[in-house]
XYZ file of C-alpha atoms in Angstrom:
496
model
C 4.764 -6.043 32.350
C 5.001 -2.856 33.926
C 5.583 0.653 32.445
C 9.071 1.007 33.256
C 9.875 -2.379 32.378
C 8.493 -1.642 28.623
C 10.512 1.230 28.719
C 13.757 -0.407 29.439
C 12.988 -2.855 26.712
C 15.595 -2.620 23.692
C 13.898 -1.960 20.217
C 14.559 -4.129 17.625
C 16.885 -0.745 16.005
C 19.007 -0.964 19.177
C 19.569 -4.724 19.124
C 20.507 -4.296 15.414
C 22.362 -1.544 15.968
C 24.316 -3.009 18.878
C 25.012 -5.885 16.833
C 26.360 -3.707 13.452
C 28.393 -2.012 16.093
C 30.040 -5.242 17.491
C 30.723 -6.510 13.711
C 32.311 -2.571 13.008
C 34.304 -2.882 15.698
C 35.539 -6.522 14.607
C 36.469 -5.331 11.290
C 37.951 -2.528 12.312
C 40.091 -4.644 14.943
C 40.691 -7.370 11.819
C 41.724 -4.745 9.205
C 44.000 -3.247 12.027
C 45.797 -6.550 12.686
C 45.235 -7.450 9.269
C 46.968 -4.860 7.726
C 50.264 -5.441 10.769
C 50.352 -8.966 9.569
C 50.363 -7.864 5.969
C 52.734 -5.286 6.405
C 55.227 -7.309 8.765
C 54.882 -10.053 6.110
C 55.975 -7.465 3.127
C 58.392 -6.180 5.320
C 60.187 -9.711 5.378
C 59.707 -10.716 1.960
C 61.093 -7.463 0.522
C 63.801 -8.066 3.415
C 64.234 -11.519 1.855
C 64.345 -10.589 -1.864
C 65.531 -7.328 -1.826
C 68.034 -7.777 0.681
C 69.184 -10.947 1.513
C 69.062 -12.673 -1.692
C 70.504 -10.364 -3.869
C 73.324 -9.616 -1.113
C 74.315 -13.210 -1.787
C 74.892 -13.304 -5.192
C 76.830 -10.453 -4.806
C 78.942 -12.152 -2.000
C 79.766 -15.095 -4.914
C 80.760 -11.724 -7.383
C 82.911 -11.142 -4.359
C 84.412 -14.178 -3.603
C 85.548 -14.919 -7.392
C 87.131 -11.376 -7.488
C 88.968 -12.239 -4.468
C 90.084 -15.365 -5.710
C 90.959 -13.599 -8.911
C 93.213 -11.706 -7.280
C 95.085 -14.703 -5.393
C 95.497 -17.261 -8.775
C 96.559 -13.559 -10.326
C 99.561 -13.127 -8.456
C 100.253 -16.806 -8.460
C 99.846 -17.227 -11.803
C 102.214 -13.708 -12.616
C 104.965 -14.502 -9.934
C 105.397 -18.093 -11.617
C 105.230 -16.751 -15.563
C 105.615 -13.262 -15.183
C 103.323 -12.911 -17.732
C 101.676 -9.280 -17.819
C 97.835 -10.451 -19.182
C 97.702 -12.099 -14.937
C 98.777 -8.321 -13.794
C 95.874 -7.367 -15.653
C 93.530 -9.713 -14.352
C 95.041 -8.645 -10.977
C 94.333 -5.306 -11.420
C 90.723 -5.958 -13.034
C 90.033 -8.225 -9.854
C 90.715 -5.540 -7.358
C 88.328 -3.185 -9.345
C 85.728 -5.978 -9.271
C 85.939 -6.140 -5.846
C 86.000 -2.941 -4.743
C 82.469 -2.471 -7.202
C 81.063 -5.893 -5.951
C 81.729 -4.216 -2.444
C 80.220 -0.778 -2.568
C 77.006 -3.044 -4.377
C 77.240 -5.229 -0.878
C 77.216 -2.289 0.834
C 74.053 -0.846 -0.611
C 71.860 -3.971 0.072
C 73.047 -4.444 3.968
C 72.550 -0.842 4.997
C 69.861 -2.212 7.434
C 72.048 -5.552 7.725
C 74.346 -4.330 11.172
C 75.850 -7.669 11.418
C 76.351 -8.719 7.715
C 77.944 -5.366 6.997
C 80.186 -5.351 10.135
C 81.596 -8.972 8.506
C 81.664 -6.850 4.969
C 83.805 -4.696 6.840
C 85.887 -7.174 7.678
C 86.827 -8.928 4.509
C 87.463 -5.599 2.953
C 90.299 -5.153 5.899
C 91.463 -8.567 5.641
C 91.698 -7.771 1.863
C 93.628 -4.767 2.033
C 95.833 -5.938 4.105
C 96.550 -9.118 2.103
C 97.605 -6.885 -1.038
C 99.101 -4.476 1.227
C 101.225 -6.918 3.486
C 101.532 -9.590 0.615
C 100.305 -9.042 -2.832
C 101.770 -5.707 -3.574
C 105.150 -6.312 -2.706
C 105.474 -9.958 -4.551
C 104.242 -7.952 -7.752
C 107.239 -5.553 -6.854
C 110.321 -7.827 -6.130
C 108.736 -11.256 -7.772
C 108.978 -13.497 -4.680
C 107.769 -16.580 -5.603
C 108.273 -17.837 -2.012
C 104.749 -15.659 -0.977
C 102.653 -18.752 0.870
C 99.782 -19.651 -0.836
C 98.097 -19.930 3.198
C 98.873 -16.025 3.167
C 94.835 -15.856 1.690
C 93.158 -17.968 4.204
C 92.080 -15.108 6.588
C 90.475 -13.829 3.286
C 88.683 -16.425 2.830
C 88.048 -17.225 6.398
C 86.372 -13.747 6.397
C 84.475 -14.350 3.601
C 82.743 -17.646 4.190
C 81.996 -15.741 8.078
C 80.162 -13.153 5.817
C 78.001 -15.790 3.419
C 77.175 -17.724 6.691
C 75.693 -14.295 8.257
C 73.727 -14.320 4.763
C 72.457 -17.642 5.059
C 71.883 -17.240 8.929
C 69.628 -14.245 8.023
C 67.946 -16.021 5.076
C 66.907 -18.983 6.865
C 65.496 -16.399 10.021
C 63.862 -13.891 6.988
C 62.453 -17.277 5.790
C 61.021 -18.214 9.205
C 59.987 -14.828 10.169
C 57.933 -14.758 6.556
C 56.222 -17.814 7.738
C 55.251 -16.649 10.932
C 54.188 -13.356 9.358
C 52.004 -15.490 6.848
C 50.750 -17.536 9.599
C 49.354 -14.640 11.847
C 48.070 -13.262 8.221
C 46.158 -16.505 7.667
C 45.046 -16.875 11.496
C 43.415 -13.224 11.857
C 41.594 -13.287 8.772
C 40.453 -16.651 9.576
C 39.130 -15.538 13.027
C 37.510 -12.583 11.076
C 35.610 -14.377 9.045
C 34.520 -17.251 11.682
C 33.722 -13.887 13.712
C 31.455 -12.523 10.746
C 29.955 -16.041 10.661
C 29.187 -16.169 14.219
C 27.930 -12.515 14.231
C 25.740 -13.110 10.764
C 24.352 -16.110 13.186
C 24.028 -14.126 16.004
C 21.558 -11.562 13.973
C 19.591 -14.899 12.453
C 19.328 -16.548 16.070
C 18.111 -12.514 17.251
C 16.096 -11.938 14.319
C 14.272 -14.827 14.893
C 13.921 -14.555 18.781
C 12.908 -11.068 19.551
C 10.892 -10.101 16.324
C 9.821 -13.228 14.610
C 8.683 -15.281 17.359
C 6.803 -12.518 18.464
C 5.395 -11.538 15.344
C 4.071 -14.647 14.988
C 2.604 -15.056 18.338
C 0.867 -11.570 17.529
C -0.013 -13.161 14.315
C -1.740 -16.152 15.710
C -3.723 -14.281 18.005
C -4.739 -11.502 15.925
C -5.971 -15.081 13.554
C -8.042 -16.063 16.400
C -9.484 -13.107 17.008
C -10.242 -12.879 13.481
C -11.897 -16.172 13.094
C -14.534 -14.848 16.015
C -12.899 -15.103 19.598
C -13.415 -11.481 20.043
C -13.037 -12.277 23.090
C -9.472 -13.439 23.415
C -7.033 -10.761 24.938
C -3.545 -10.422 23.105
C -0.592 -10.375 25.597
C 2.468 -8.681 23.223
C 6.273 -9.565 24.057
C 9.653 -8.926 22.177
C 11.212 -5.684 21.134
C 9.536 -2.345 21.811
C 7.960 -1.525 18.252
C 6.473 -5.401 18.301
C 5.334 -4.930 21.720
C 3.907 -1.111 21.028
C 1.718 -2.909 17.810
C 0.116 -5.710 20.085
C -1.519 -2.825 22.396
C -1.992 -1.414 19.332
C -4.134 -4.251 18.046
C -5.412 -5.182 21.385
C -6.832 -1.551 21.642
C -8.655 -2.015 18.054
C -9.787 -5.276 19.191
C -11.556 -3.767 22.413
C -12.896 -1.189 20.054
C -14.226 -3.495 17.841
C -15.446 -5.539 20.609
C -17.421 -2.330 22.276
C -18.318 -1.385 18.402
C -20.058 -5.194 18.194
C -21.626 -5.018 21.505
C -23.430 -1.917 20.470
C -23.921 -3.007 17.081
C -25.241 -6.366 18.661
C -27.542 -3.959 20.479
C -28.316 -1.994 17.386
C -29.114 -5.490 15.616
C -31.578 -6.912 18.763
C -33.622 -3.331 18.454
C -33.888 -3.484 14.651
C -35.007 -6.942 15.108
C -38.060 -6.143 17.527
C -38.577 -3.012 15.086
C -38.949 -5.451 12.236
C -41.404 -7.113 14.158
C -43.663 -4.351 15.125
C -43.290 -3.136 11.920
C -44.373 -6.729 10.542
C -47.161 -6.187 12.820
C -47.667 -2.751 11.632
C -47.841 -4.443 7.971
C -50.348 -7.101 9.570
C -52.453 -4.152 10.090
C -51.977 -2.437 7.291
C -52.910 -5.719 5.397
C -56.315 -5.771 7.876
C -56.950 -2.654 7.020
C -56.356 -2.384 3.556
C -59.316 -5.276 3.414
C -61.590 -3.118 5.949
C -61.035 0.013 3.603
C -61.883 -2.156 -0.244
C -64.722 -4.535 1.601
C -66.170 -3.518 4.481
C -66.138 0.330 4.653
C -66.662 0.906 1.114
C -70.114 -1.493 1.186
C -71.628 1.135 3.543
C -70.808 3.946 1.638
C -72.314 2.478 -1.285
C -75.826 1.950 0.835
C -75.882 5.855 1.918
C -74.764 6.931 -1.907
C -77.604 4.099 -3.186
C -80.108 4.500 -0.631
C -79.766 8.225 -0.934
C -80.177 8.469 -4.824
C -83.168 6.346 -3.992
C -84.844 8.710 -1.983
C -84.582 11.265 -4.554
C -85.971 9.734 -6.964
C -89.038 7.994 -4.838
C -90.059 10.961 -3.100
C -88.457 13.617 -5.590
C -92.118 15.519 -5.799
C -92.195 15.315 -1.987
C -88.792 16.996 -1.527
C -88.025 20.765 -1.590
C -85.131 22.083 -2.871
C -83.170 22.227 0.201
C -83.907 18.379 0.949
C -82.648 17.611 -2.713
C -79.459 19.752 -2.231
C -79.125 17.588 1.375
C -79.292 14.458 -0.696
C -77.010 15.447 -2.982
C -74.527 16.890 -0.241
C -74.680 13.404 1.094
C -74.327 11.544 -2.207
C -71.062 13.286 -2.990
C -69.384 13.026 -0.094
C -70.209 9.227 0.028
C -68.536 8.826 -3.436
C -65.866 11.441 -2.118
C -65.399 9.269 0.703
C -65.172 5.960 -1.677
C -62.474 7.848 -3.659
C -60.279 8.692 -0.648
C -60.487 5.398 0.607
C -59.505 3.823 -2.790
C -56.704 6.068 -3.210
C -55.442 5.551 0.074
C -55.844 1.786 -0.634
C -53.557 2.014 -4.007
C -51.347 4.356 -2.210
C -50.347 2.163 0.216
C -49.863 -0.900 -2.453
C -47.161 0.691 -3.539
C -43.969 -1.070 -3.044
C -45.675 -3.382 -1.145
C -48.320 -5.201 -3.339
C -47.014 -3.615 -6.848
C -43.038 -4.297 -6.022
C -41.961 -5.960 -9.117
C -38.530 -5.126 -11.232
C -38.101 -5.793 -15.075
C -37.579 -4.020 -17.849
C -40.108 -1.767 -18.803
C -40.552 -0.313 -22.201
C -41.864 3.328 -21.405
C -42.878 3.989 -24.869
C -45.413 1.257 -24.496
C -46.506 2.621 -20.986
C -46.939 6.288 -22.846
C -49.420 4.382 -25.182
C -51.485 2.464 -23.105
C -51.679 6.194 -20.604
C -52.694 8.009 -23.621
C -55.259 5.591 -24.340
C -56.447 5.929 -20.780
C -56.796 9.764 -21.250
C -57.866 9.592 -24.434
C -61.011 11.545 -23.734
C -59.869 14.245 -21.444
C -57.331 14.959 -24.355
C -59.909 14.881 -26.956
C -62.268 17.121 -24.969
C -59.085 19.451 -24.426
C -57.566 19.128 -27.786
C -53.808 18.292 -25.684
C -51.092 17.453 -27.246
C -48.299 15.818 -25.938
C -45.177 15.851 -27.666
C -42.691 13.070 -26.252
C -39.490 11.642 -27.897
C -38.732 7.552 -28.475
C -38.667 6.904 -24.737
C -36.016 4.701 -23.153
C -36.146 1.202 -21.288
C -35.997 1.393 -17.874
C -35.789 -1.236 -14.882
C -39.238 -1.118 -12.565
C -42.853 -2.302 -12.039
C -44.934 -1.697 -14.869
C -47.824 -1.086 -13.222
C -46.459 1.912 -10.950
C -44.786 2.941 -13.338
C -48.370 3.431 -15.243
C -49.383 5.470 -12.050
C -46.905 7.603 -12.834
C -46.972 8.728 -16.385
C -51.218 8.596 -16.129
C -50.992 11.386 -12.581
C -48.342 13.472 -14.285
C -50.125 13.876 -17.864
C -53.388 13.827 -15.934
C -52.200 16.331 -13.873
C -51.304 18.654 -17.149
C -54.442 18.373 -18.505
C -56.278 19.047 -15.808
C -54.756 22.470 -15.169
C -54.576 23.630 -18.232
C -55.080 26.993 -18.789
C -58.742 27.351 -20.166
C -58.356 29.789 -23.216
C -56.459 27.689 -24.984
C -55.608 23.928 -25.159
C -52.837 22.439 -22.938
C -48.893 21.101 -24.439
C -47.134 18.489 -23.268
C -43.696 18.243 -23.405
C -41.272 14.962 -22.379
C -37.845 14.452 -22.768
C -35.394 11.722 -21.500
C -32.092 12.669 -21.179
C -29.025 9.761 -20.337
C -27.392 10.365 -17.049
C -24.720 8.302 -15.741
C -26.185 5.288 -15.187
C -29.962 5.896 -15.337
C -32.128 8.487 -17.088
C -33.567 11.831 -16.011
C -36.835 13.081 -17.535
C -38.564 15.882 -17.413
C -42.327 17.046 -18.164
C -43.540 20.443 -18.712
C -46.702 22.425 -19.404
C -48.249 25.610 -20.158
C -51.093 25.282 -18.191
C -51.142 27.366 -14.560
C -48.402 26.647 -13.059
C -47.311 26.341 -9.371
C -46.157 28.925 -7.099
C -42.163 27.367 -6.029
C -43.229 27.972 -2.318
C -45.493 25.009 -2.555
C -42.781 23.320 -4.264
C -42.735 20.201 -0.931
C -46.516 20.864 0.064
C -47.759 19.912 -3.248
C -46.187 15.421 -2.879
C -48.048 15.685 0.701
C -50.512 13.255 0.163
C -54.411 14.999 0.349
C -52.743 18.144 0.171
C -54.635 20.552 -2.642
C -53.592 24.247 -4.224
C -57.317 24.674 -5.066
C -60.885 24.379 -3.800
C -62.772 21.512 -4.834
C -65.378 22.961 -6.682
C -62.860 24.424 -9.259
C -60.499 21.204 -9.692
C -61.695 17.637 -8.360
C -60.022 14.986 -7.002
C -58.065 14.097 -3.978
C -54.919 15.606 -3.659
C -53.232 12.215 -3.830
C -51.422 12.140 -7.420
C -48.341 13.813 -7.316
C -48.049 12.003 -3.589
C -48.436 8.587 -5.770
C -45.671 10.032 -8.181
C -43.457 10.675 -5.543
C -43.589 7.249 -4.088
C -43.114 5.288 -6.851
C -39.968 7.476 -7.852
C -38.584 7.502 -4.429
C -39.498 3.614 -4.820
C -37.541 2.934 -8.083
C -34.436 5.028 -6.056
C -35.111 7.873 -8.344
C -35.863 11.404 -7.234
C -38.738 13.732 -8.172
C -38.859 17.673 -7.765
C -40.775 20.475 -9.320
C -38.277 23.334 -11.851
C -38.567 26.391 -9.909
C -37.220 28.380 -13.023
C -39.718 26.795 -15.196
C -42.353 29.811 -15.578
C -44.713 29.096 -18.573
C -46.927 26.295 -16.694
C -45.581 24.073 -14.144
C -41.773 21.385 -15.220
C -41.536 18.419 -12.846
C -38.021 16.475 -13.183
C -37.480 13.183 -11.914
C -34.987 10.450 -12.862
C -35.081 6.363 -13.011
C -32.534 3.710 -13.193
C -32.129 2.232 -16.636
């Protein structure tokens, strides 16, 4: 799909919107005709009962004061008697109200009130041309058919009535017809519109959505591969590229990670060969380059004392340069050997009680703290998660370490505390003995690095190297307290 093409495509918005503007429209159109059909069909029922029906009943109020006026003057030309002037009189008062009633309901009635008209002329001129002058001269020869155009009139006027109650009648059921017929097709128009959104929901973002769906699955399950092809609406088609261009990312991301992976591989194996070596010579270094070391020390020392009157002193002091830097050699190489055992031949993980550790170190050093008179002043020590053995190379370099540079007028303090932190501990061991100077804060865990000249402090230069390795090993970290100026602090923390 091309460019332009995508950007013609309706969004799913603008087909719902489209659609909510067709179904406005259609209510709109059905409330309009709606509310015609309702109004035309009040229009005919008030017609009907306001008009028509009570116009009738009227017509009857009419018709029996008409009548009443006719059996009047009968009745009063044959007896004379006054009580049927009365009713005559009464009658043509009825009529006249019953008519101005009439009147009122066929204002909007042309043809009914035309025929009203009409029976109030015929009327008058009945009593005029008849009525009146019988009651005057009391003619009983007036014809009785002298009231037929009366009621000729009137029965003209009650057909009219009936006429337009049978049409109002007809007309109300039309009117209630088109009322039932638009609000039927209204709501069959709803219907089909609701299934028109259902049918469009489903085709243009459902469908798609699910095709997405399936192939974002496959992907998933490892076809990295697989290229997703979106369709439907804009916003579904804008989220497949959308996923397609995290999919070639994470393709490119695995290809280079892949890559990554094959290079750490052949590093693990030179490094597994590295080991090999290390193994090799880690039994070169405790066998065979210790043995000859041990014939030059021997060997030497024999020669002294064989040929010890033979020797001057320069010889002896040659021997004796020789002697100590064969056992100075032996002690490198044996402290090289246990340095590199750590984590690699001493790599166990249990729980270690330190206080016992702290015992069995201070029975180690029990004579370098006698001959010092140290103490070492330590709390109840936690339990912490290591190798107990490295963990013993720690505690015996650090304390060592005190002792040995101690100040020498008076007798070195040792101080320990263990303090909880999060979840491990951090401890901390301090001195007063001579301290370190903070710029050689990183030179002093380089392994065979020394502060001081041999003849002054022995030893290698390998303990605090030893410390640092087995903290770093137990994921702890090790530094010396700058601020600490009576002797020398280191802090360092373990998992507990």
């Amino acid at each position: 799909m091309t460019d332009s093409a995508r950007d013609r495509q309706w969004t799913t918005q603008q087909w719902f919107a489209a659609v909510l503007v067709a179904m406005v429209v259609l209510i709109l159109g059905a409330s309009a005709v709606g509310a015609r059909a309702l109004n035309r069909t009040a229009q005919v029922s008030n017609r009907l009962n306001d008009r028509i029906s009570p116009a009738r009943t009227v017509v009857v109020q009419l018709d029996d004061a008409l009548r009443n006026q006719d059996t009047a003057l009968r009745g009063y030309l044959l007896s004379g008697a006054p009580q049927f002037l009365d009713l005559y009189r009464e009658s043509v008062a009825a009529e006249q109200a019953a008519a101005t009633t009439l009147r009122g309901f066929l204002t909007a009635e042309p043809g009914p009130l035309a025929e009203l008209a009409a029976v109030e002329d015929e009327a008058a001129r009945w009593r005029a041309g008849i009525a009146e002058p019988a009651l005057r001269t009391r003619d009983r020869g007036v014809a009785a058919a002298a009231f037929d155009p009366v009621r000729g009139r009137l029965a003209t006027l009650d057909e009219r009535l009936v006429t337009a109650r049978a049409e109002g009648r007809a007309a109300l059921g039309d009117a209630r017809r088109l009322r039932d017929t638009v609000f039927l097709a209204a709501v069959t128009a709803l219907l089909l519109l609701i299934g028109v959104i259902t049918v469009l929901l489903r085709t243009t973002v459902v469908r798609p959505l699910r095709r997405l769906g399936a192939a974002a699955r496959r992907v998933a399950d490892g076809d990295f591969t697989h290229e997703l092809t979106p369709d439907g609406p804009a916003e579904v088609t804008q989220l497949g590229r959308d996923v397609e261009a995290m999919r070639r990312r994470l393709v490119d991301a695995l290809t280079v990670t892949q890559q990554a992976r094959d290079e750490l591989e052949q590093r693990e194996a030179e490094l597994s060969r590295s080991n090999a070596d290390l193994e090799q010579f880690a039994y070169v270094a405790s066998h065979d380059l210790q043995e000859p070391l041990r014939k030059v020390a021997s060997f030497c020392q024999m020669l002294e004392r064989r040929y010890a009157e033979a020797l001057d002193d320069r010889a002896k002091q040659y021997i004796g340069f020789a002697v100590d830097g064969a056992t100075r050699m032996q002690r490198l190489i044996n402290d090289l050997l246990t340095f590199s055992r750590i984590g690699r031949v001493y790599d166990d993980e249990q729980p270690v009680d330190l206080n016992e550790v702290m015992d069995r170190v201070e029975e180690t050093l029990a004579a370098s703290i006698e001959e010092t008179r140290a103490r070492i002043v330590r709390p109840r020590l936690p339990v912490v998660a290591g190798d107990v053995t490295l963990l013993t190379m720690l505690w015996q370099n650090l304390l060592g370490n005190a002792i040995k540079f101690h100040r020498p007028e008076e007798p070195p303090v040792i101080e320990i505390s263990a303090t909880a932190d999060g979840a491990g501990w951090s401890f901390a061991v301090s001195d007063n003995g001579i301290g370190i100077d903070p710029e050689y804060a990183d030179k002093i865990f380089v392994i065979f690095q020394r502060l001081h000249p041999r003849d002054r402090y022995d030893g290698t230069g390998i303990g605090l190297a030893v410390c640092k390795k087995v903290i770093e090993h137990h994921g702890g970290v090790i530094e010396l307290d700058p601020a600490y100026r009576d002797g020398a602090r280191f802090v360092f923390t373990l998992p507990a």
